PDB file of C-alpha atoms in Angstrom:
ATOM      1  CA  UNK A  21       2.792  27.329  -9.139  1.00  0.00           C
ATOM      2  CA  UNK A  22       3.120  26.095  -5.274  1.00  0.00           C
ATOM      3  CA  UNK A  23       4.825  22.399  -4.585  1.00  0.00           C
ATOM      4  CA  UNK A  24       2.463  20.118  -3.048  1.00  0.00           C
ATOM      5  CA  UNK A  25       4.701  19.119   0.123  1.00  0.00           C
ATOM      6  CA  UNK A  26       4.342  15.575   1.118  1.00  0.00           C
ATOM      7  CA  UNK A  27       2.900  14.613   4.719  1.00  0.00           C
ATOM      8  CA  UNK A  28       3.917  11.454   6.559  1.00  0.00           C
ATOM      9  CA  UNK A  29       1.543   8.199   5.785  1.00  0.00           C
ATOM     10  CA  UNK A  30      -0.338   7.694   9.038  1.00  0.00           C
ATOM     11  CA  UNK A  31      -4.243   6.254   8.938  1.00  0.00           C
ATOM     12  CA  UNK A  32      -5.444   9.211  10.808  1.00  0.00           C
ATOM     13  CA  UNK A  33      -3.839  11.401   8.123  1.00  0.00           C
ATOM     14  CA  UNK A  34      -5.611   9.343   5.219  1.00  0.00           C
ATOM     15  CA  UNK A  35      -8.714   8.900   7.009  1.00  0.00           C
ATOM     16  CA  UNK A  36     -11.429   9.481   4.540  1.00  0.00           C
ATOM     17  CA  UNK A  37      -9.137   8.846   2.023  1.00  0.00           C
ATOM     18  CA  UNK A  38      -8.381   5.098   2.266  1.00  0.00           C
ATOM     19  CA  UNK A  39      -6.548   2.566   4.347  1.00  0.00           C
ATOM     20  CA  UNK A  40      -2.753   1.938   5.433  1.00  0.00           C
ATOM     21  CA  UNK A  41      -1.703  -1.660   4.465  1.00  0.00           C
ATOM     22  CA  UNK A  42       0.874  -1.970   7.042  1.00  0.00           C
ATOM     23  CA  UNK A  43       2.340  -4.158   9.687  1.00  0.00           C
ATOM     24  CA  UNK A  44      -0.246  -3.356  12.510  1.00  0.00           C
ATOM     25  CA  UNK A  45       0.236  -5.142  16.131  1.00  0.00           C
ATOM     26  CA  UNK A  46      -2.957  -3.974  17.532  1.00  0.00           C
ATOM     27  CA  UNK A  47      -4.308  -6.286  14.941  1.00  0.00           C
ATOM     28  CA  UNK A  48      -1.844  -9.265  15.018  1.00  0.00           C
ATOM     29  CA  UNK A  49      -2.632 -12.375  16.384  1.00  0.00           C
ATOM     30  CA  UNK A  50      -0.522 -15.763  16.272  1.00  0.00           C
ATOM     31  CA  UNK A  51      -1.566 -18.410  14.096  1.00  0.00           C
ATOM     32  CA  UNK A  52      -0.165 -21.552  12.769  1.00  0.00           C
ATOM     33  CA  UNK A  53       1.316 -22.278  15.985  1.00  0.00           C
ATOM     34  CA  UNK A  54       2.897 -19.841  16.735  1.00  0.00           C
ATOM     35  CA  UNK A  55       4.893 -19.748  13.272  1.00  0.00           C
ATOM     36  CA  UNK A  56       2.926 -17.032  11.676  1.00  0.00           C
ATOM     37  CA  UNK A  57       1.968 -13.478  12.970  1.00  0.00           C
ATOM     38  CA  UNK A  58      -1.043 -12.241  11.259  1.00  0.00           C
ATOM     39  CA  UNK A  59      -2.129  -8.815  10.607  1.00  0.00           C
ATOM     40  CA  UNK A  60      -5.641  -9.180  10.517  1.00  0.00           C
ATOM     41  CA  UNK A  61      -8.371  -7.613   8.314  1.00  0.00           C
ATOM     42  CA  UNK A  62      -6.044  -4.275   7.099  1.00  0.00           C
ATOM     43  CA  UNK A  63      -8.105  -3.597   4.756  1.00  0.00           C
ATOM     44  CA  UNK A  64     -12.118  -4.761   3.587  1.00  0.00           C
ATOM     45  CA  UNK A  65     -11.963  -5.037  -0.640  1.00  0.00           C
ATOM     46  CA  UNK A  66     -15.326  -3.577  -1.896  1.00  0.00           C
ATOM     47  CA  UNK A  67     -15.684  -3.858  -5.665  1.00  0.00           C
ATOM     48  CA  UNK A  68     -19.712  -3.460  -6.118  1.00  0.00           C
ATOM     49  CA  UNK A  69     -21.404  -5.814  -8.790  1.00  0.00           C
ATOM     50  CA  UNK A  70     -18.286  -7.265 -10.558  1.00  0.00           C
ATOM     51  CA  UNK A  71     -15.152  -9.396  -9.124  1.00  0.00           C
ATOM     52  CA  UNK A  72     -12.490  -8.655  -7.005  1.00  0.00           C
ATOM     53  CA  UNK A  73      -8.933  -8.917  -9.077  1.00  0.00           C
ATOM     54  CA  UNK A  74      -5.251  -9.276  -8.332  1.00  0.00           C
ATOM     55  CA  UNK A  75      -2.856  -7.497 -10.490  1.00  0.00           C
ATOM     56  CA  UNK A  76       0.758  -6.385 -10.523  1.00  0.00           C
ATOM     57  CA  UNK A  77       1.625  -3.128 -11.477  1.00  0.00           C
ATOM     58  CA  UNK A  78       5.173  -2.208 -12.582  1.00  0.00           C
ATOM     59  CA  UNK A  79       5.901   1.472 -12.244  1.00  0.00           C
ATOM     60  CA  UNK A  80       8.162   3.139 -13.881  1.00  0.00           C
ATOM     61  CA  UNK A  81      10.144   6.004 -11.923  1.00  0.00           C
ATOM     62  CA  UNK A  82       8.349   9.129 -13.100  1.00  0.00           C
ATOM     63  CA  UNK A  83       8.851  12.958 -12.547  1.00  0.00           C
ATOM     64  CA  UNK A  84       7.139  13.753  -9.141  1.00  0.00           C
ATOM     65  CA  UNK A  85       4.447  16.247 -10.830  1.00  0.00           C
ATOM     66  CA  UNK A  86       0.963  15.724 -10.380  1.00  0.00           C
ATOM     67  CA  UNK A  87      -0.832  16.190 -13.775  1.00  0.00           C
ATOM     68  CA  UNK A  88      -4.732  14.638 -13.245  1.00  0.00           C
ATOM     69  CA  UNK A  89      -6.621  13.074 -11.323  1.00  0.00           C
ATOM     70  CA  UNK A  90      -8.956   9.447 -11.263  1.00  0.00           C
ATOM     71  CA  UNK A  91     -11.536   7.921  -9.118  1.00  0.00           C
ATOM     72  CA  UNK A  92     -13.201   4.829  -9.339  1.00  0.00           C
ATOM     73  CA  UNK A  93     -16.741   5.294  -8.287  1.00  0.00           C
ATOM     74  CA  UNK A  94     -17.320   1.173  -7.878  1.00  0.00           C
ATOM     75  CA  UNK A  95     -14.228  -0.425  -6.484  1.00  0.00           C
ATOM     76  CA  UNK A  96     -11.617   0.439  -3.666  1.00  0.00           C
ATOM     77  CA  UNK A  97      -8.289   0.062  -5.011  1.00  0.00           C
ATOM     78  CA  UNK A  98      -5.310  -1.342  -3.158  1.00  0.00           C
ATOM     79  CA  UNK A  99      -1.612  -0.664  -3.742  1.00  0.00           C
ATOM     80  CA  UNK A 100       1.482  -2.658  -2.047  1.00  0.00           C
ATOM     81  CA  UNK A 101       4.980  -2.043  -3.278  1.00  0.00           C
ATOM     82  CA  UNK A 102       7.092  -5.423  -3.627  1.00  0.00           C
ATOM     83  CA  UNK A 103      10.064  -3.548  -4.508  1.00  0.00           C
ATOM     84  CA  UNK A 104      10.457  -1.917  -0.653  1.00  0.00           C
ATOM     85  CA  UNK A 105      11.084   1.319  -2.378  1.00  0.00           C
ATOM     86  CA  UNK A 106       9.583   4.787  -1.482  1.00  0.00           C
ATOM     87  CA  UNK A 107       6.262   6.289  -3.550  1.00  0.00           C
ATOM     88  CA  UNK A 108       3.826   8.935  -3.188  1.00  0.00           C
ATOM     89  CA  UNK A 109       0.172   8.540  -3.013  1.00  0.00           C
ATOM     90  CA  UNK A 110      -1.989  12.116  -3.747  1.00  0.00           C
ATOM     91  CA  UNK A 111      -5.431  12.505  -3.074  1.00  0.00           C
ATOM     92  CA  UNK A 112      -7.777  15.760  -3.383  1.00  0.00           C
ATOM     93  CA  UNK A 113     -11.331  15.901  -1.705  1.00  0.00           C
ATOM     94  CA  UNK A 114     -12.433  17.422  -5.103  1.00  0.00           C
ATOM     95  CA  UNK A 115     -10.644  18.110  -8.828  1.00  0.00           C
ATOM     96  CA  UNK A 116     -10.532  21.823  -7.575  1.00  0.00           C
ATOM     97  CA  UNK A 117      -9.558  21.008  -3.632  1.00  0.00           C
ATOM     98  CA  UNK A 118      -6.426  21.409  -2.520  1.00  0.00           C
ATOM     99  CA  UNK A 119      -3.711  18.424  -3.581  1.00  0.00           C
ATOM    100  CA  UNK A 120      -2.424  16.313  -0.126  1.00  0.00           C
ATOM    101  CA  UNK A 121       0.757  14.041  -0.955  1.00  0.00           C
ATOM    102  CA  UNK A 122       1.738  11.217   1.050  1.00  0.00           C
ATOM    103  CA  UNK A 123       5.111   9.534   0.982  1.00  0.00           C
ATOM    104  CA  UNK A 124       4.684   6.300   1.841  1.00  0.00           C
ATOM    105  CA  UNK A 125       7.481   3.711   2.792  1.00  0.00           C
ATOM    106  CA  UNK A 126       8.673   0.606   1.003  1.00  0.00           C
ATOM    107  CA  UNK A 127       6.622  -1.421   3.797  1.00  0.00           C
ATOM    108  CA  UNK A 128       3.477   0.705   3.568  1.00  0.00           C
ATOM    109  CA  UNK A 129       0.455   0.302   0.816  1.00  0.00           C
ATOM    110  CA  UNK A 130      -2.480   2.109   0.783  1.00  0.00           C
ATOM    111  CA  UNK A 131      -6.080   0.643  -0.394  1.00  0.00           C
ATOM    112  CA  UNK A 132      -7.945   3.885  -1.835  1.00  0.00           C
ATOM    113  CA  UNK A 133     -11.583   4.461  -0.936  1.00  0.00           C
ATOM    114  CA  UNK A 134     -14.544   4.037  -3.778  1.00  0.00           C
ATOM    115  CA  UNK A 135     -14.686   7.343  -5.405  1.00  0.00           C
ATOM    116  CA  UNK A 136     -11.497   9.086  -3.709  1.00  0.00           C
ATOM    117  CA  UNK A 137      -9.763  11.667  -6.421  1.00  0.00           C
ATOM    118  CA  UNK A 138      -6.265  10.482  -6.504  1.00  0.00           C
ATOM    119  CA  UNK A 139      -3.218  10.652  -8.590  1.00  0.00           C
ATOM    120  CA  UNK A 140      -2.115   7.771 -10.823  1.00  0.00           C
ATOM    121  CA  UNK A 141       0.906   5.502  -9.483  1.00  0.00           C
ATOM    122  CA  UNK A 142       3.983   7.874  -8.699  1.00  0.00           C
ATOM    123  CA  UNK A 143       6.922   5.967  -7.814  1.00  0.00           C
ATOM    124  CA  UNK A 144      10.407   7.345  -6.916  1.00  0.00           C
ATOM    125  CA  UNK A 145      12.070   4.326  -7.884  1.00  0.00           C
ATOM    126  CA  UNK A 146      10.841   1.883 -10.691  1.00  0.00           C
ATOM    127  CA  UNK A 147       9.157  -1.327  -8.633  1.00  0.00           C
ATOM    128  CA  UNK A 148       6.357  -3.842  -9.082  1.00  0.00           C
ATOM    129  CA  UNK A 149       2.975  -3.307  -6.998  1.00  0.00           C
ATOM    130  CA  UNK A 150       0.559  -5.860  -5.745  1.00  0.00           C
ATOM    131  CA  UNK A 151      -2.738  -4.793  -6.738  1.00  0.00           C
ATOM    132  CA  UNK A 152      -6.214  -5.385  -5.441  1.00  0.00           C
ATOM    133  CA  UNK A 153      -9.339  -3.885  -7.735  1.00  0.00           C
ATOM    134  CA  UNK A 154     -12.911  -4.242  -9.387  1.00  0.00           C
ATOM    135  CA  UNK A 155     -12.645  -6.243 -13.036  1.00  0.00           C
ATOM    136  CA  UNK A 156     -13.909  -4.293 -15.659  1.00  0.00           C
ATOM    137  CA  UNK A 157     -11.319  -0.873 -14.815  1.00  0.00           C
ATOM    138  CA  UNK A 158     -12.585   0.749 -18.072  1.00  0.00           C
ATOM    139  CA  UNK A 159     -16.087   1.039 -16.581  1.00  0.00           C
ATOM    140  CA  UNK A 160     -14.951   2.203 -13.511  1.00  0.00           C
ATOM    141  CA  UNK A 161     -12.785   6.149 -13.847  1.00  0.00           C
ATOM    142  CA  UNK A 162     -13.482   9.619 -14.040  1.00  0.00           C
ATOM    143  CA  UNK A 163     -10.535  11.495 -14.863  1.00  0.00           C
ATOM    144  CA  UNK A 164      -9.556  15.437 -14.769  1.00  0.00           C
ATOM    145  CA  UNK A 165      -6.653  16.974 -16.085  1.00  0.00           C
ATOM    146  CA  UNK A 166      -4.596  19.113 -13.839  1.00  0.00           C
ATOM    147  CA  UNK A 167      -4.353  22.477 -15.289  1.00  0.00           C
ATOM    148  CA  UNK A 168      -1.709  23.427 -14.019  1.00  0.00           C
ATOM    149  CA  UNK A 169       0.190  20.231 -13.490  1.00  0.00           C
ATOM    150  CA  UNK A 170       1.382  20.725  -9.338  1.00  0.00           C
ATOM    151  CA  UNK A 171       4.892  19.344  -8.444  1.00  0.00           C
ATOM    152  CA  UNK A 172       5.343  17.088  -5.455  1.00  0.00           C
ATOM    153  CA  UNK A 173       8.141  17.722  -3.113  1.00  0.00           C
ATOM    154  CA  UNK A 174       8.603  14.286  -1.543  1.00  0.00           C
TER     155      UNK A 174
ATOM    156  CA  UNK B  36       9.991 -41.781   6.076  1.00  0.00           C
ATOM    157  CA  UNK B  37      10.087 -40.266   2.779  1.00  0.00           C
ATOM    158  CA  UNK B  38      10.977 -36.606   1.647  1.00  0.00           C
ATOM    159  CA  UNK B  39       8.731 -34.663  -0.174  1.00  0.00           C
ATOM    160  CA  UNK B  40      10.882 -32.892  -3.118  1.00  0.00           C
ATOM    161  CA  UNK B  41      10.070 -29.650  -4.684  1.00  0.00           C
ATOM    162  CA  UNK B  42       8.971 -28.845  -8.037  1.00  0.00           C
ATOM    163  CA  UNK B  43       9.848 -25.586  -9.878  1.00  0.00           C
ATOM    164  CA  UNK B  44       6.430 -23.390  -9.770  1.00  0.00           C
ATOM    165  CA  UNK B  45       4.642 -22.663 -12.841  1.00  0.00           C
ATOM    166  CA  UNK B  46       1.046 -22.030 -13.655  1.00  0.00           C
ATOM    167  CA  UNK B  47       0.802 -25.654 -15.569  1.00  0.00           C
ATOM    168  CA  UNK B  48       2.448 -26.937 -12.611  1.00  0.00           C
ATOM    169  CA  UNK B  49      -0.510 -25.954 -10.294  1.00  0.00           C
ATOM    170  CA  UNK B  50      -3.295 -26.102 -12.683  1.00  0.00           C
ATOM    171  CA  UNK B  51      -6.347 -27.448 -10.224  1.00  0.00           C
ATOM    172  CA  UNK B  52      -4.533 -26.203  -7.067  1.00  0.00           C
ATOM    173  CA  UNK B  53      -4.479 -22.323  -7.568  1.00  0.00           C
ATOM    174  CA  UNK B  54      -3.161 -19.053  -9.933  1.00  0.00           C
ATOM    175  CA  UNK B  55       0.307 -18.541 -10.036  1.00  0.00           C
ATOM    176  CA  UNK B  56       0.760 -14.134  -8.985  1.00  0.00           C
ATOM    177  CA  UNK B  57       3.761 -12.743 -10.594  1.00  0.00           C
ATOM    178  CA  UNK B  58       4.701 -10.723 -13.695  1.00  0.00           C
ATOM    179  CA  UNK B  59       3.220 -11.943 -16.372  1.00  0.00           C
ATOM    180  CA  UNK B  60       4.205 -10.058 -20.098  1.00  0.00           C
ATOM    181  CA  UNK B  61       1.655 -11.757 -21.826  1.00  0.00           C
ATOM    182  CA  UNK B  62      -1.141 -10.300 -19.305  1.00  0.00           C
ATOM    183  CA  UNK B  63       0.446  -6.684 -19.677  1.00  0.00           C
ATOM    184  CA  UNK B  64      -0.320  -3.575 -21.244  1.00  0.00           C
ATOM    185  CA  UNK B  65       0.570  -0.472 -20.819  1.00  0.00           C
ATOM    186  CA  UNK B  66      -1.827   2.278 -18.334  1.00  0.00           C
ATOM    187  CA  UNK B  67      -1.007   5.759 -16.562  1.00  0.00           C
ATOM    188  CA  UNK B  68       0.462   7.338 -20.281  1.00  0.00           C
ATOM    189  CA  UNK B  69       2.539   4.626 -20.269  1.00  0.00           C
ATOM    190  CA  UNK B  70       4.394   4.892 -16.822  1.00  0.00           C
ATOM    191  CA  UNK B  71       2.837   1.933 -15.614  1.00  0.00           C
ATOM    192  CA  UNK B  72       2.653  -1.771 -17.201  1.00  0.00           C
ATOM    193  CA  UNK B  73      -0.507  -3.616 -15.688  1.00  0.00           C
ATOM    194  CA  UNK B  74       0.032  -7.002 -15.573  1.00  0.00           C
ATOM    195  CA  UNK B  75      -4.007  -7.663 -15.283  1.00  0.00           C
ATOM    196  CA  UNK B  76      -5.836  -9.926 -13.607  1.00  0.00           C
ATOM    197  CA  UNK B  77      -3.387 -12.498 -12.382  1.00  0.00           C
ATOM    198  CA  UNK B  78      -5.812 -13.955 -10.177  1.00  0.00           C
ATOM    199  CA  UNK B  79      -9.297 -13.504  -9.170  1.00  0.00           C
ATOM    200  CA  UNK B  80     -10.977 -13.245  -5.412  1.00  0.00           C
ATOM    201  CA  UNK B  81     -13.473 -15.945  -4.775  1.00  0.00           C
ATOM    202  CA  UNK B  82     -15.260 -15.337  -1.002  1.00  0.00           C
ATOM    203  CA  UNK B  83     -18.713 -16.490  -1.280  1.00  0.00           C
ATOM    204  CA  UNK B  84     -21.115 -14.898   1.444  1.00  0.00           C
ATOM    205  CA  UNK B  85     -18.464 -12.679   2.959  1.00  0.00           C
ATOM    206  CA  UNK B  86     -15.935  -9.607   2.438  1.00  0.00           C
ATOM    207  CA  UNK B  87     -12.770 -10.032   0.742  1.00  0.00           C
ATOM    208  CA  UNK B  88      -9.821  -8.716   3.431  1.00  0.00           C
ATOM    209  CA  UNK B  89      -6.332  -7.878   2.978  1.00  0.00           C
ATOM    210  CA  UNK B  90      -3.997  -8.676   5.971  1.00  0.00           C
ATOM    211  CA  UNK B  91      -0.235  -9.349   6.087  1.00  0.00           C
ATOM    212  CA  UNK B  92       1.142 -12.973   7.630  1.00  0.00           C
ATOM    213  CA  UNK B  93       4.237 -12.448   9.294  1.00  0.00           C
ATOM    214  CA  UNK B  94       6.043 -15.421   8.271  1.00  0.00           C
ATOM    215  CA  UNK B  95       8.567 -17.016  10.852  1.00  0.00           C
ATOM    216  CA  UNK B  96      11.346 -19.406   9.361  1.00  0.00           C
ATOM    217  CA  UNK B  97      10.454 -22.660  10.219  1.00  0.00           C
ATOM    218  CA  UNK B  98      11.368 -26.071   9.728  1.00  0.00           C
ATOM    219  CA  UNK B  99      10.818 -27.535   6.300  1.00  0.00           C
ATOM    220  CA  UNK B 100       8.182 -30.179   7.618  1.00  0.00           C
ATOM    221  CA  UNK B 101       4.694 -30.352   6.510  1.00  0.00           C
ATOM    222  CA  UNK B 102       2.778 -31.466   9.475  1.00  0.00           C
ATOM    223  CA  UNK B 103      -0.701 -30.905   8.511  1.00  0.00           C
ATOM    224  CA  UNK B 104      -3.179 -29.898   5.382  1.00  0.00           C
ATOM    225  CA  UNK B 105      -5.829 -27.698   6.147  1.00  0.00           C
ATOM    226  CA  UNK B 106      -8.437 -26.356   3.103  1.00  0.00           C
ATOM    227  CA  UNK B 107     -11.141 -23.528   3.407  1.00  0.00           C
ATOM    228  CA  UNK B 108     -14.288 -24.238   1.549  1.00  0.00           C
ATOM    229  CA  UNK B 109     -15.653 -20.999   0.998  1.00  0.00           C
ATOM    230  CA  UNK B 110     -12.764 -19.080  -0.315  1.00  0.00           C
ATOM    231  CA  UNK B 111      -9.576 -18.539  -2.330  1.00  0.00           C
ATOM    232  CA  UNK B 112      -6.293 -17.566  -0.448  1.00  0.00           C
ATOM    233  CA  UNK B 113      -3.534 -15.825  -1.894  1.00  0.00           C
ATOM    234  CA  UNK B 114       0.067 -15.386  -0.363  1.00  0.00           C
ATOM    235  CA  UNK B 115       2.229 -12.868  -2.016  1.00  0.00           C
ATOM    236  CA  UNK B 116       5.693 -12.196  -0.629  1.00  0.00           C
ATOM    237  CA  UNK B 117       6.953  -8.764   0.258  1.00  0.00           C
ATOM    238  CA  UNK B 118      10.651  -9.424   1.483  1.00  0.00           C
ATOM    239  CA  UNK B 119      11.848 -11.157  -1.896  1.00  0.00           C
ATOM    240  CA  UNK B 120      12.672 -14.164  -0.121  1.00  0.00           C
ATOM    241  CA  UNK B 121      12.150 -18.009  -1.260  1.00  0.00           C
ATOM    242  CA  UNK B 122       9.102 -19.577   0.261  1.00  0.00           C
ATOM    243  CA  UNK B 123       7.543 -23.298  -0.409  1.00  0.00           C
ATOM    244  CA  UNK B 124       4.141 -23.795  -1.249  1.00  0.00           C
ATOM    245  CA  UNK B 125       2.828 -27.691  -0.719  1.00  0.00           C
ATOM    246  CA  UNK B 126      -0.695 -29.010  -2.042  1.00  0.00           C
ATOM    247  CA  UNK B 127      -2.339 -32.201  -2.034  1.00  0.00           C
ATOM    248  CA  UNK B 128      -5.524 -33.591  -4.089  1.00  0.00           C
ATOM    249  CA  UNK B 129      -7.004 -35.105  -0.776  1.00  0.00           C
ATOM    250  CA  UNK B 130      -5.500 -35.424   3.370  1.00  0.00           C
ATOM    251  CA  UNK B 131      -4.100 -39.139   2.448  1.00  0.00           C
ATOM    252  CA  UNK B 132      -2.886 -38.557  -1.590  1.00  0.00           C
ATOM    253  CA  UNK B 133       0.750 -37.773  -2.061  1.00  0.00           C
ATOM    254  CA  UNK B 134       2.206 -33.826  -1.363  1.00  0.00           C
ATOM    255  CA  UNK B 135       2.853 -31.742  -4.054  1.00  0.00           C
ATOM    256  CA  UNK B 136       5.647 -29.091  -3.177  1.00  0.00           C
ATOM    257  CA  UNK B 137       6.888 -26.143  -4.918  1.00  0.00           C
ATOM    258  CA  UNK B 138       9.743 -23.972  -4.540  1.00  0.00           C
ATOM    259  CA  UNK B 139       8.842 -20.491  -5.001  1.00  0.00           C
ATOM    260  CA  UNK B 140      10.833 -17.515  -5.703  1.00  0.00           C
ATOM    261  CA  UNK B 141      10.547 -14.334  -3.861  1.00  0.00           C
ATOM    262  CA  UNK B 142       8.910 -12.409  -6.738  1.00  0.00           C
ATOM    263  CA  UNK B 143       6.421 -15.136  -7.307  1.00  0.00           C
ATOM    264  CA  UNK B 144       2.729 -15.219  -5.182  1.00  0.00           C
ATOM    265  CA  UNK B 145       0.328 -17.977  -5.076  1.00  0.00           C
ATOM    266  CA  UNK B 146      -3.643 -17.867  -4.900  1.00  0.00           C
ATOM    267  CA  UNK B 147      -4.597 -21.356  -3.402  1.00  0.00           C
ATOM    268  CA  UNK B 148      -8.482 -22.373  -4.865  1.00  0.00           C
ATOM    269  CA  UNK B 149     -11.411 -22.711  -2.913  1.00  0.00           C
ATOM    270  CA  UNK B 150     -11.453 -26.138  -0.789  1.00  0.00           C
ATOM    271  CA  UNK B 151      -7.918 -27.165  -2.089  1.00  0.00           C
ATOM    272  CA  UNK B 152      -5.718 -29.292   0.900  1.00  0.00           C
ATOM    273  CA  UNK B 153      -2.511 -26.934   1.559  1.00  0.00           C
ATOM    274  CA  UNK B 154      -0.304 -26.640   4.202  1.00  0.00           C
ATOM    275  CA  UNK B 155      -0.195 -23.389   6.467  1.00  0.00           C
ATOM    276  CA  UNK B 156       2.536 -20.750   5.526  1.00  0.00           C
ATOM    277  CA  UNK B 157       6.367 -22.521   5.047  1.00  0.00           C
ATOM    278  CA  UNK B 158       8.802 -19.372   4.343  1.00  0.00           C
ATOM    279  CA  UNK B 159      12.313 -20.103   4.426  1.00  0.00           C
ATOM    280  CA  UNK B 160      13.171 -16.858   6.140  1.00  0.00           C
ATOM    281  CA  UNK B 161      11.160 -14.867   8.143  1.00  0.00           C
ATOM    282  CA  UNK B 162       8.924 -12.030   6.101  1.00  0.00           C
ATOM    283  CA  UNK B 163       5.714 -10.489   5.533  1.00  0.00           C
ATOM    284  CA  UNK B 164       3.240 -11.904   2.980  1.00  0.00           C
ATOM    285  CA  UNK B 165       0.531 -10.024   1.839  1.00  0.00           C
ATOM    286  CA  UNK B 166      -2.723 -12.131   2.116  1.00  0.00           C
ATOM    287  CA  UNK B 167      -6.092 -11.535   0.199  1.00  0.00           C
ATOM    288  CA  UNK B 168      -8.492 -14.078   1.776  1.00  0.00           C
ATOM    289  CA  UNK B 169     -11.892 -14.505   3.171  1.00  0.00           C
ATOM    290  CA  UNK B 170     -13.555 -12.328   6.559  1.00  0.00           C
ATOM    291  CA  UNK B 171     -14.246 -14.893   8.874  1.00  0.00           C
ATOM    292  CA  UNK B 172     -11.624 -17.604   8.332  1.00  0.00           C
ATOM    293  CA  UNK B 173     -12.248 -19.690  12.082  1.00  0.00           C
ATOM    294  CA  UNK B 174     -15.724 -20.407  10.007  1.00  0.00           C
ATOM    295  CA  UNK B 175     -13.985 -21.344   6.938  1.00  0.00           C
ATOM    296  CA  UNK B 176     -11.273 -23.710   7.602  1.00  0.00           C
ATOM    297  CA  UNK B 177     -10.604 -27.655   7.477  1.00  0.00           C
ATOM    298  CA  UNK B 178      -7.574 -29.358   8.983  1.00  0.00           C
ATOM    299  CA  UNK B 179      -6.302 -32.278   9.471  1.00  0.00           C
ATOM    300  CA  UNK B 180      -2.792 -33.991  10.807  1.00  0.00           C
ATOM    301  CA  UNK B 181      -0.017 -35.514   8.519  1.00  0.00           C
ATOM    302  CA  UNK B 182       1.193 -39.300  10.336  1.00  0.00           C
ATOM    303  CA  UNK B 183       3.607 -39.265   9.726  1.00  0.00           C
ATOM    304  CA  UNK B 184       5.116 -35.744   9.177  1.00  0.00           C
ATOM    305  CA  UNK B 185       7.202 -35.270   6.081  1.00  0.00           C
ATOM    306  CA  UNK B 186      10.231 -33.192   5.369  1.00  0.00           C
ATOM    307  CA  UNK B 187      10.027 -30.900   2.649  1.00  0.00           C
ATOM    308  CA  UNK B 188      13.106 -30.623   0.515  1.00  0.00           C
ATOM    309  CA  UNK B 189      13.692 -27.195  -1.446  1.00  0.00           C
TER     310      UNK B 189
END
């Protein structure tokens, strides 16, 4: 059983996988006169034929092993920790493709394309999330199990 | 010149202005085999006739002074903190009817309703705020200036 090593979170190392919600000056502009900085357009919400929702999810810390996979074939799916603690986002290209682990900063969150295998929320340390998805989640998964469950080295 | 004082921020409080965004037991149950709560739905993205974004508003500390109300008419706005620090959130029915301020704590967000008079971002120290709003906003904004300008007492 080999470790899935985690990479650094960059957008060209998710690219095709999602987005990096981020602090992004090549996309800041001033507003508000000059009082606020914003980071403009980080990430497009797509959530076909239903409504566009904002939740919070509190994760619990968890042991860093990846045991299935999800994808939601209508809706993107944003995560942003509050907490400014460490997590892990893991995506696969298929249920049998090679796992690819991302540890992502306290100040990074990640918006997950439509239909992008990925592991549920693993976070190091237990924090709230802001999250942005399609109403209606229980019409929108496909899950595999992980057989066998992969551990993450973060 | 008189001050405008804050209230404490509830939902009740700003019923008709917007959704209050923070954990919420009563919204929760339990996902992920029970290593995540979901607190669901907190608030829900209204953009008619364009994509819902996600950007980040890098909020400068500023003086407590509400110098203008601005609305946008085609979409809902929500401001979510991400560095746990007190911000002030200040509504008003119409340009000339009395403010309406609120003192909000770093774990609590705000989703301001379509066409509702607001004032721009007012953080009490600088930090980021994640913001789910409408693609286009220069097409999607109202503003007009406060005579006199008011302070704003937390």
């Amino acid at each position: 059983m080999t470790a899935v090593v985690c990479e650094a979170l960059t957008q060209d190392a998710i690219a095709g996988f999602g987005h990096l919600i981020e602090a992004t000056p090549a996309k800041a502009f001033e507003i508000n006169d000059g009082w606020t900085e914003r980071h403009h357009a980080l990430a497009t919400v797509d959530v076909e034929g239903a409504d566009a929702i904002v939740s919070m999810f509190r994760g619990r810390a968890r042991p860093l092993v990846a045991t299935m996979l999800e994808r939601h074939p209508f809706g993107t799916q944003a995560f942003v920790p509050l907490g400014g603690r460490p997590w892990v986002a893991v995506f696969a290209e298929a249920p049998d493709a090679p796992l690819r682990a991302f540890l992502c900063r306290g100040d990074q969150g990640v918006q997950i394309a439509r239909n992008v295998w990925h592991h549920p929320l693993l976070t190091l340390e237990t924090q709230d999330f802001l999250v942005i998805d399609r109403a209606r989640p229980e019409e929108n998964v496909e899950v595999v199990t992980l057989s066998p469950a992969l551990p993450v080295t973060p």
